PDB file of C-alpha atoms in Angstrom:
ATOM      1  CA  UNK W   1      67.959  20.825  -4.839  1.00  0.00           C
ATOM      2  CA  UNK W   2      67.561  19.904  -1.405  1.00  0.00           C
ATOM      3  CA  UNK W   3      68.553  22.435   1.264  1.00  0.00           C
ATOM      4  CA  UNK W   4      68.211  22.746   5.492  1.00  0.00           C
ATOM      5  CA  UNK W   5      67.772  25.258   7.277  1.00  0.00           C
ATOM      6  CA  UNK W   6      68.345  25.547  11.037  1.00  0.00           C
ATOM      7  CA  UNK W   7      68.076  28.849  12.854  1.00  0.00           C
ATOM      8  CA  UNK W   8      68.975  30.731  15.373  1.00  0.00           C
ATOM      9  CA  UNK W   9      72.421  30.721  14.930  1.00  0.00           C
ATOM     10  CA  UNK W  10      73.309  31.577  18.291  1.00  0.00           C
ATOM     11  CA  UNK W  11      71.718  31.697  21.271  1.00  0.00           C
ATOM     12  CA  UNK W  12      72.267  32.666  24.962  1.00  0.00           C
ATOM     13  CA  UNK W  13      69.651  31.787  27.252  1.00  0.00           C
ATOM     14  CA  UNK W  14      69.371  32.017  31.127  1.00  0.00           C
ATOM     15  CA  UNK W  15      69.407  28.610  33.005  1.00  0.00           C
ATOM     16  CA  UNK W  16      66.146  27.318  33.421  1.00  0.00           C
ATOM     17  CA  UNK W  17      64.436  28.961  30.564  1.00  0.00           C
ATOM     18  CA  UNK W  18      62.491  26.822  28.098  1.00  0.00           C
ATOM     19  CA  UNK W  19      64.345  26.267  24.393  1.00  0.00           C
ATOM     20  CA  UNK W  20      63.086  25.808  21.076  1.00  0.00           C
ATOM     21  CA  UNK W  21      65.002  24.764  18.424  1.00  0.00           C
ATOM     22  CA  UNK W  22      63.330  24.743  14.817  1.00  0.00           C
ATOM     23  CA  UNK W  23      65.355  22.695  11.464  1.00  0.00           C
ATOM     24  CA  UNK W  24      63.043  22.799   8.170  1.00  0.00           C
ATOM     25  CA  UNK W  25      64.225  21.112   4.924  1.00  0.00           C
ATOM     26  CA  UNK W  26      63.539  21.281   1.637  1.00  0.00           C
ATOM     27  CA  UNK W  27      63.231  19.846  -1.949  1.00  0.00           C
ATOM     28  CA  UNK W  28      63.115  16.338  -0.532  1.00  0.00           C
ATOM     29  CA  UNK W  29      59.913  13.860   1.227  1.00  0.00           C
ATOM     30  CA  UNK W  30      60.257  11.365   4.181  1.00  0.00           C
ATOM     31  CA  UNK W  31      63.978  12.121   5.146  1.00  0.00           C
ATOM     32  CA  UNK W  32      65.473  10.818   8.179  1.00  0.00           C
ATOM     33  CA  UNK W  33      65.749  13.989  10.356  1.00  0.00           C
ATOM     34  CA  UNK W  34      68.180  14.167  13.590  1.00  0.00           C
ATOM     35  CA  UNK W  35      69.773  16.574  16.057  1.00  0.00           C
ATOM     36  CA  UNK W  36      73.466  16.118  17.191  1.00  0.00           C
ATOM     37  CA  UNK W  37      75.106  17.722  19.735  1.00  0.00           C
ATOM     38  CA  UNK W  38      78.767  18.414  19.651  1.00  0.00           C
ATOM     39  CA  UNK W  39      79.871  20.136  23.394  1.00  0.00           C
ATOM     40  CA  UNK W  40      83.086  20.706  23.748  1.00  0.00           C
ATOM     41  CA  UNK W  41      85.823  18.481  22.825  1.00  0.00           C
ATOM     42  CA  UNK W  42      84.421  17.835  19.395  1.00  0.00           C
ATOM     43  CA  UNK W  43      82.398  14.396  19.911  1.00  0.00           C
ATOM     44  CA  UNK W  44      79.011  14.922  18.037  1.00  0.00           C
ATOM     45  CA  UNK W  45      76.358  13.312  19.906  1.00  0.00           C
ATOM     46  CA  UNK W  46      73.106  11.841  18.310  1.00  0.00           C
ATOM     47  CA  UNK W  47      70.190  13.302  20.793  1.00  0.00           C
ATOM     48  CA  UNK W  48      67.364  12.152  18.690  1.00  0.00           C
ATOM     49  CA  UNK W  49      66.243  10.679  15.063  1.00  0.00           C
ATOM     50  CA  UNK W  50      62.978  10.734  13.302  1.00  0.00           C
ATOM     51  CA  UNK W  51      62.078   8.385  10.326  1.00  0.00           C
ATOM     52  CA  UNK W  52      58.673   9.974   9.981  1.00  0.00           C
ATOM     53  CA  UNK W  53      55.985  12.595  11.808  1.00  0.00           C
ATOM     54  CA  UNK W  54      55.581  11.529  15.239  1.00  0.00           C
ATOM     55  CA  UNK W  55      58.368   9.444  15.224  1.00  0.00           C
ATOM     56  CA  UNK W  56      61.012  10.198  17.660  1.00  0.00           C
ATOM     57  CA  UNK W  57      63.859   8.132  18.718  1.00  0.00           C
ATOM     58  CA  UNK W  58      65.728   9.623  21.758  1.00  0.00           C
ATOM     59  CA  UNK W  59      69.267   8.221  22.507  1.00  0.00           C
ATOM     60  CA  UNK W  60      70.258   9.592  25.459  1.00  0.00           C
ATOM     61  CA  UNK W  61      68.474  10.593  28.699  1.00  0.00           C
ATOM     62  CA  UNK W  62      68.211  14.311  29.119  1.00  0.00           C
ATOM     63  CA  UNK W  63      66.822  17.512  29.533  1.00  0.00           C
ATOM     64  CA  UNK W  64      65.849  17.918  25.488  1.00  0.00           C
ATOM     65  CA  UNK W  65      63.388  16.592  23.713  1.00  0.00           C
ATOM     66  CA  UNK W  66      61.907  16.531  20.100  1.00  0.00           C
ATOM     67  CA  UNK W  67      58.940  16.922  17.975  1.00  0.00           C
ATOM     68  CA  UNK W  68      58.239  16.176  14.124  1.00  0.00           C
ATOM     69  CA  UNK W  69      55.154  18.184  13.762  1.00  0.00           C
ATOM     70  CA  UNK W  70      55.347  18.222  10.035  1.00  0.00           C
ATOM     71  CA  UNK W  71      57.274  15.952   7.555  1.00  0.00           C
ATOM     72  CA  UNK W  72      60.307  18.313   7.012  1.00  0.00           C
ATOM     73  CA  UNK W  73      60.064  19.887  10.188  1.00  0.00           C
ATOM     74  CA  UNK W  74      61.891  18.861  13.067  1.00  0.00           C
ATOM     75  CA  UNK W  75      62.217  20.844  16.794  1.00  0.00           C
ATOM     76  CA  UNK W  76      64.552  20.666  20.010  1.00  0.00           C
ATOM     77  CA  UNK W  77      62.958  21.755  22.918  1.00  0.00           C
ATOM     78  CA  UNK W  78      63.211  22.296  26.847  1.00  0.00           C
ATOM     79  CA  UNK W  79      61.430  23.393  29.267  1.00  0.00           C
ATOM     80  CA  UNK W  80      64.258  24.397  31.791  1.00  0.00           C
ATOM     81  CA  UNK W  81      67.549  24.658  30.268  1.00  0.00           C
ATOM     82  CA  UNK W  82      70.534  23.364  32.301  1.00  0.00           C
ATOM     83  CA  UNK W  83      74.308  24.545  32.399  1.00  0.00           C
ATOM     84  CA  UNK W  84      75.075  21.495  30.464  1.00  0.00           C
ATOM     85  CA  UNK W  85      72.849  22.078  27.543  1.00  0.00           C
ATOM     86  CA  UNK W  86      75.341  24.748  26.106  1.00  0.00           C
ATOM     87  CA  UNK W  87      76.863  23.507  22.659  1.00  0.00           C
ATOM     88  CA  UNK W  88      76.433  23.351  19.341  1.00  0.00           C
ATOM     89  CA  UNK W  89      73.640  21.501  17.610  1.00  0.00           C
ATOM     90  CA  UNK W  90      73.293  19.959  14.711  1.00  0.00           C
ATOM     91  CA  UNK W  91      70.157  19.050  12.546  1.00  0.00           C
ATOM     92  CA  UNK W  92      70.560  16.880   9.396  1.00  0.00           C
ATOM     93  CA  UNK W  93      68.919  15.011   7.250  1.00  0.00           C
ATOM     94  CA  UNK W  94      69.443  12.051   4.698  1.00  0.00           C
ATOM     95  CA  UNK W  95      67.400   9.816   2.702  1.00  0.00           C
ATOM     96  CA  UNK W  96      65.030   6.834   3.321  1.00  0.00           C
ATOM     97  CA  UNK W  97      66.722   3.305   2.872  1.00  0.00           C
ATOM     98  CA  UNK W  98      66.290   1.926  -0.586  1.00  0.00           C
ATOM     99  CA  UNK W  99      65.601   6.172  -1.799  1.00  0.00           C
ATOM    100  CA  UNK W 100      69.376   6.702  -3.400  1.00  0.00           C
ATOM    101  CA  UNK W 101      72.000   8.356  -1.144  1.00  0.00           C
ATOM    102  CA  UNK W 102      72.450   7.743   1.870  1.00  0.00           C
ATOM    103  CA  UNK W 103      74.923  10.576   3.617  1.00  0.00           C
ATOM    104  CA  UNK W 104      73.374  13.226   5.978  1.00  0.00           C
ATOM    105  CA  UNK W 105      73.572  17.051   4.719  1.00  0.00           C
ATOM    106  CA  UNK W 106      73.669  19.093   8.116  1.00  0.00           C
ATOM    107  CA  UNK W 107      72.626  22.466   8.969  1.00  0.00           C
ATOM    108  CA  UNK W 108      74.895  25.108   9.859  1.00  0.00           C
ATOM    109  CA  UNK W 109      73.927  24.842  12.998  1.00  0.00           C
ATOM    110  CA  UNK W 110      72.878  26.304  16.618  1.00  0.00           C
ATOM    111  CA  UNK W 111      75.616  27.685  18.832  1.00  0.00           C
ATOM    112  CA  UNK W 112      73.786  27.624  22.600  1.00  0.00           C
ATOM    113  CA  UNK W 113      74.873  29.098  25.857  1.00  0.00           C
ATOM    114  CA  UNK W 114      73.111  28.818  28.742  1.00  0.00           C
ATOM    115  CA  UNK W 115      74.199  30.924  31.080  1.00  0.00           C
TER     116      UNK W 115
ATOM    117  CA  UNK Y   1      77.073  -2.327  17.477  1.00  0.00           C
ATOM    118  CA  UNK Y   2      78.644   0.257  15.178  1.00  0.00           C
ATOM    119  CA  UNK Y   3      81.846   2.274  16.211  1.00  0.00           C
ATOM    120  CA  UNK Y   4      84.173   4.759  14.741  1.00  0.00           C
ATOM    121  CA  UNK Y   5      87.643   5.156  15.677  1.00  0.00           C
ATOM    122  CA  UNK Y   6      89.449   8.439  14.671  1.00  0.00           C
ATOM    123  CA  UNK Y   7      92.502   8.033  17.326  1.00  0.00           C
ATOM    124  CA  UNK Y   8      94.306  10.939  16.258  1.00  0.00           C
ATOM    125  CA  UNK Y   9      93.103  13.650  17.898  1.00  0.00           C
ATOM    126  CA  UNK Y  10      95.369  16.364  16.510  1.00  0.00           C
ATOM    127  CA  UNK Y  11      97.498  16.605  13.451  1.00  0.00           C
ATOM    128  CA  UNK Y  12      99.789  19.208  12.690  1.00  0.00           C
ATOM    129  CA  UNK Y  13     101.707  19.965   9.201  1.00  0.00           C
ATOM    130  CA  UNK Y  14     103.375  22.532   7.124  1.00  0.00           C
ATOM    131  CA  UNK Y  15     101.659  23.654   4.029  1.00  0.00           C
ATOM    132  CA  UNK Y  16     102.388  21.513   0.998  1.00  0.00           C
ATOM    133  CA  UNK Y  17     102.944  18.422   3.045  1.00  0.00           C
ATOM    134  CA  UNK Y  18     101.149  15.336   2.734  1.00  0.00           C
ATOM    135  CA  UNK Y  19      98.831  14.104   5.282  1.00  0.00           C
ATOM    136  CA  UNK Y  20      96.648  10.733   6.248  1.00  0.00           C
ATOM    137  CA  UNK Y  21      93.879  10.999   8.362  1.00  0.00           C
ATOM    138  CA  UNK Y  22      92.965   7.112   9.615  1.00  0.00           C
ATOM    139  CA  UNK Y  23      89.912   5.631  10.613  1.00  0.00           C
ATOM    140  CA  UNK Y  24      88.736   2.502  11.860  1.00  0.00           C
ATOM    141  CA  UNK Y  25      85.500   1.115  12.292  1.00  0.00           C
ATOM    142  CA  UNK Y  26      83.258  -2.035  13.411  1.00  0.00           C
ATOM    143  CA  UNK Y  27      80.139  -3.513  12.540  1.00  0.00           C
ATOM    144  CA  UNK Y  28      78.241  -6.183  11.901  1.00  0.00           C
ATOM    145  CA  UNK Y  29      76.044  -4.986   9.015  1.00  0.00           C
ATOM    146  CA  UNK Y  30      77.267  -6.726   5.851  1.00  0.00           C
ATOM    147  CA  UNK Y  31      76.127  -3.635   4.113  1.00  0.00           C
ATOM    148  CA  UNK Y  32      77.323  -0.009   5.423  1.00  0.00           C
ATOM    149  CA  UNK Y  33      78.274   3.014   4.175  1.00  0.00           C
ATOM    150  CA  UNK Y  34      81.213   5.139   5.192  1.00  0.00           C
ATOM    151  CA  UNK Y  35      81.472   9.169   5.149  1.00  0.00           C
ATOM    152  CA  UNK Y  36      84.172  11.828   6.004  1.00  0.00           C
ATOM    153  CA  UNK Y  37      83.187  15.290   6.498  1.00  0.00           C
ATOM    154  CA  UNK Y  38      84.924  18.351   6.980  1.00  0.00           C
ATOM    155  CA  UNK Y  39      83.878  20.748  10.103  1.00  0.00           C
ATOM    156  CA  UNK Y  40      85.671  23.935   9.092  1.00  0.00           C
ATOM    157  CA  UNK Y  41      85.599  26.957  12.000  1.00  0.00           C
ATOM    158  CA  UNK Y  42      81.958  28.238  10.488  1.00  0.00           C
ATOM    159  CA  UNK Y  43      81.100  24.749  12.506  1.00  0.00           C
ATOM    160  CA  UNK Y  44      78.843  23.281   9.803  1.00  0.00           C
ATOM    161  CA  UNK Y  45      79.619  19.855   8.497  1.00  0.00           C
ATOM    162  CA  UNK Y  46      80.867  19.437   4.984  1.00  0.00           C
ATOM    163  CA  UNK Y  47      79.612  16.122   3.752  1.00  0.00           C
ATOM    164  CA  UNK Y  48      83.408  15.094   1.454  1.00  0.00           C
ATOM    165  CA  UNK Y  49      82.551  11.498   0.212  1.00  0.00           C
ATOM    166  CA  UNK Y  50      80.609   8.039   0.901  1.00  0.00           C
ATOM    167  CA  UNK Y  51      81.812   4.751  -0.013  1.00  0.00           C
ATOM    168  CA  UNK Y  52      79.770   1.833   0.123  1.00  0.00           C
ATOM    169  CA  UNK Y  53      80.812  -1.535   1.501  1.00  0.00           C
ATOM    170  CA  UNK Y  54      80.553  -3.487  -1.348  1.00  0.00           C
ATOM    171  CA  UNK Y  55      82.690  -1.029  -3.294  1.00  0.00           C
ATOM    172  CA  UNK Y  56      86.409  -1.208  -2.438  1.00  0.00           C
ATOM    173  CA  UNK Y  57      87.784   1.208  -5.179  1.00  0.00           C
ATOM    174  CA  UNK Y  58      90.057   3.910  -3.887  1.00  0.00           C
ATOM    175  CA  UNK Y  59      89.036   7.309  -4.775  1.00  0.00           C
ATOM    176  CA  UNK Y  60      90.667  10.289  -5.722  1.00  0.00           C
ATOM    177  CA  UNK Y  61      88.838  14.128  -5.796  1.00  0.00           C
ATOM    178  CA  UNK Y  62      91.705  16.660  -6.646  1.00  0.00           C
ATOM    179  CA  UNK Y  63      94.523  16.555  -3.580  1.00  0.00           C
ATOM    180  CA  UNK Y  64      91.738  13.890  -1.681  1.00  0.00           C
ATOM    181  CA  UNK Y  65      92.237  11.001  -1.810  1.00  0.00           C
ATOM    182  CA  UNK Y  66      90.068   7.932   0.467  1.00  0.00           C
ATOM    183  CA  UNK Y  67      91.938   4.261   0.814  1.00  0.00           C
ATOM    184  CA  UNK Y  68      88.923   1.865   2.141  1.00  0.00           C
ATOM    185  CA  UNK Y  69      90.332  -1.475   3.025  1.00  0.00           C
ATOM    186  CA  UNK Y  70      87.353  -3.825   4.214  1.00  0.00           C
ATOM    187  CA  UNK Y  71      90.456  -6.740   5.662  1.00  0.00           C
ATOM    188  CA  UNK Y  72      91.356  -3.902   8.142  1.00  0.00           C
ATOM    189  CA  UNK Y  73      88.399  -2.209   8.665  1.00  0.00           C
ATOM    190  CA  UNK Y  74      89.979   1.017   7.744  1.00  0.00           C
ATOM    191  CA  UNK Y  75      88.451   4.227   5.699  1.00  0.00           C
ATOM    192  CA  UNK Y  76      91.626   6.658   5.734  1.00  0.00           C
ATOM    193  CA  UNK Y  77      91.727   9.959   3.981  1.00  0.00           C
ATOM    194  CA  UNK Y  78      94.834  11.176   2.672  1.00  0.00           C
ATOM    195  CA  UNK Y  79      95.526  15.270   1.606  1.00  0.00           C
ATOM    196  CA  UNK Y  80      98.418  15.502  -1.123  1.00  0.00           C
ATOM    197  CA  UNK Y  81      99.906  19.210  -1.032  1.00  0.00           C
ATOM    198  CA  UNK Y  82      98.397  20.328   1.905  1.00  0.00           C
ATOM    199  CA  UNK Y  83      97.015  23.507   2.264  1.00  0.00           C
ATOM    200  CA  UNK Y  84      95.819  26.340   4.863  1.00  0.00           C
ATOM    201  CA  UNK Y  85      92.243  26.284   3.897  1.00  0.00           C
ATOM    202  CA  UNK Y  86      92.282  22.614   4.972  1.00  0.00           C
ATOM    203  CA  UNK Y  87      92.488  23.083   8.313  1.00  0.00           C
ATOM    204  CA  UNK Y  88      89.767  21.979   9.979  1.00  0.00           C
ATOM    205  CA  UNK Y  89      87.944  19.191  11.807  1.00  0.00           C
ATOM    206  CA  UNK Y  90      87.562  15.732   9.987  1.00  0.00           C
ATOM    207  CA  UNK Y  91      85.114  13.412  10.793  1.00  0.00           C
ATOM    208  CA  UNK Y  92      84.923   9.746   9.805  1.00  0.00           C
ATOM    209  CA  UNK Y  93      81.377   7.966  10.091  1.00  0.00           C
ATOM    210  CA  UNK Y  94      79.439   4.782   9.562  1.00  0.00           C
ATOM    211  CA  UNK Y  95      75.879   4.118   8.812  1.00  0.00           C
ATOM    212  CA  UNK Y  96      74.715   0.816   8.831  1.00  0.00           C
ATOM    213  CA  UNK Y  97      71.267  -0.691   7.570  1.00  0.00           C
ATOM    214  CA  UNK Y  98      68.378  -2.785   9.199  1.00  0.00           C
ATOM    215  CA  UNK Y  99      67.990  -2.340  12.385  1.00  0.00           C
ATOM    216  CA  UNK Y 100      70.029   1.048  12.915  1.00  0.00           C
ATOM    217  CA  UNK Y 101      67.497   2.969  10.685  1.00  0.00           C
ATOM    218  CA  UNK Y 102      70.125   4.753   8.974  1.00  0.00           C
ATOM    219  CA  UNK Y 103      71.455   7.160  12.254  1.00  0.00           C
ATOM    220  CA  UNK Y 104      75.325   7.960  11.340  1.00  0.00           C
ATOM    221  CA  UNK Y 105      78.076   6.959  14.000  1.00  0.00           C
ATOM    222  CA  UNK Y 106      81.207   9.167  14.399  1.00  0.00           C
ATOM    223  CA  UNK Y 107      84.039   9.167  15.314  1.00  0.00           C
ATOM    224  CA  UNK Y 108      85.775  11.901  17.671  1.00  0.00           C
ATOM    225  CA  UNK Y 109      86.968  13.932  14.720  1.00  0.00           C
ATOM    226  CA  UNK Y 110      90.272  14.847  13.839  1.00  0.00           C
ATOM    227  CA  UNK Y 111      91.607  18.708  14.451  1.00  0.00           C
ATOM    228  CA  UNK Y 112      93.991  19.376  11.541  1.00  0.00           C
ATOM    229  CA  UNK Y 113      95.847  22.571  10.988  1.00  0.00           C
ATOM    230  CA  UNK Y 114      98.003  23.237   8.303  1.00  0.00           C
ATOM    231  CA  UNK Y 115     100.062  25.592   9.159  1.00  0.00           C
ATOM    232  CA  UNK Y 116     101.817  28.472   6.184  1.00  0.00           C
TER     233      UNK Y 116
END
């Protein structure tokens, strides 16, 4: 069975420190990969997707950005974290078009303050 | 362009009531799929069903139940006998195919608390 993992689980880190974010999954080739971001008031925000290594699609401007080093690996980074990075992030995955189903399975999630 | 439209923000109930939780969406896919999730306080997202546009059959899991109506556009997700342990954020989204690459739009979410 397919499962993500997303660590830490929280995280408080100093403003302008650098951030590193890692999501790994398992049990399944090529997924889609992304990180949401849900600040508060509940909206979850897509940041970035990934349809394959290398691949990054960024959907906002900001102060984040992502790398697909490996297949089933996919990682948030900084390199000077901002007030207004503090939230909770998502990563998820879900399948290739035309590979079955098609919802995302999300990890449980990062819970980031940047103090 | 794809949007989700979860326009109530808040819903409160007494245990054992029912309770319908709408969404709304647009696009111009003629294929898309549809999702609700659950966001409990842990925070992680509970994936709760898919239904695929060219399958209008209501569906019914236990005390969930999902009405999709393609003539309005609507996915809504009804609890029968509701419960404490429901309480939680619901999220309504939409993935569409082609061009969107399969990225999920949500909607705002729903807070629902059931309360004893």
């Amino acid at each position: 069975s397919q499962t993500i993992h997303q660590w830490p689980a929280t995280l408080v880190q100093p403003v302008g420190s650098p951030l590193s974010l890692e999501c790994t999954v398992e049990g399944t080739s090529n997924p889609n990969l992304y990180w949401y971001r849900q600040a508060a008031g509940r909206g979850l925000q897509l940041l970035f997707y990934s349809v394959g290594i290398g691949q990054i699609s960024s959907e906002v401007p900001q102060n984040l950005s992502a790398s697909r080093p490996q297949d089933r690996q996919f990682i948030l980074s900084s390199k000077k974290l901002l007030l207004s990075d503090s939230g909770f992030y998502l990563c998820a995955w879900s399948a290739r078009e035309g590979a079955g189903d098609t919802e995302a399975f999300f990890g449980q999630g990062t819970r980031l303050t940047v103090v | 362009a794809q949007k989700v439209t979860q326009a109530q923000t808040e819903i409160s109930v007494v245990e054992k009531e029912d309770v319908t939780l709408d969404c709304v969406y647009e696009t111009r896919d003629t294929t898309y799929y549809l999702f609700w999730y659950k966001q409990p306080p842990s925070g992680e997202l509970v994936f709760l069903i898919r239904r695929n546009s060219f399958d209008e059959q209501n569906e019914i899991s236990g005390r969930y139940s999902w009405n999709f109506q393609k003539s309005t556009s609507s996915f809504n997700f009804t609890i029968t006998a509701s419960q404490v342990v429901d309480s939680a954020v619901y999220f309504c989204a939409l993935r569409g195919r082609g061009s969107t690459l399969g990225r999920l739009y949500f909607g705002r979410g729903t807070q629902l608390t059931v309360w004893p």
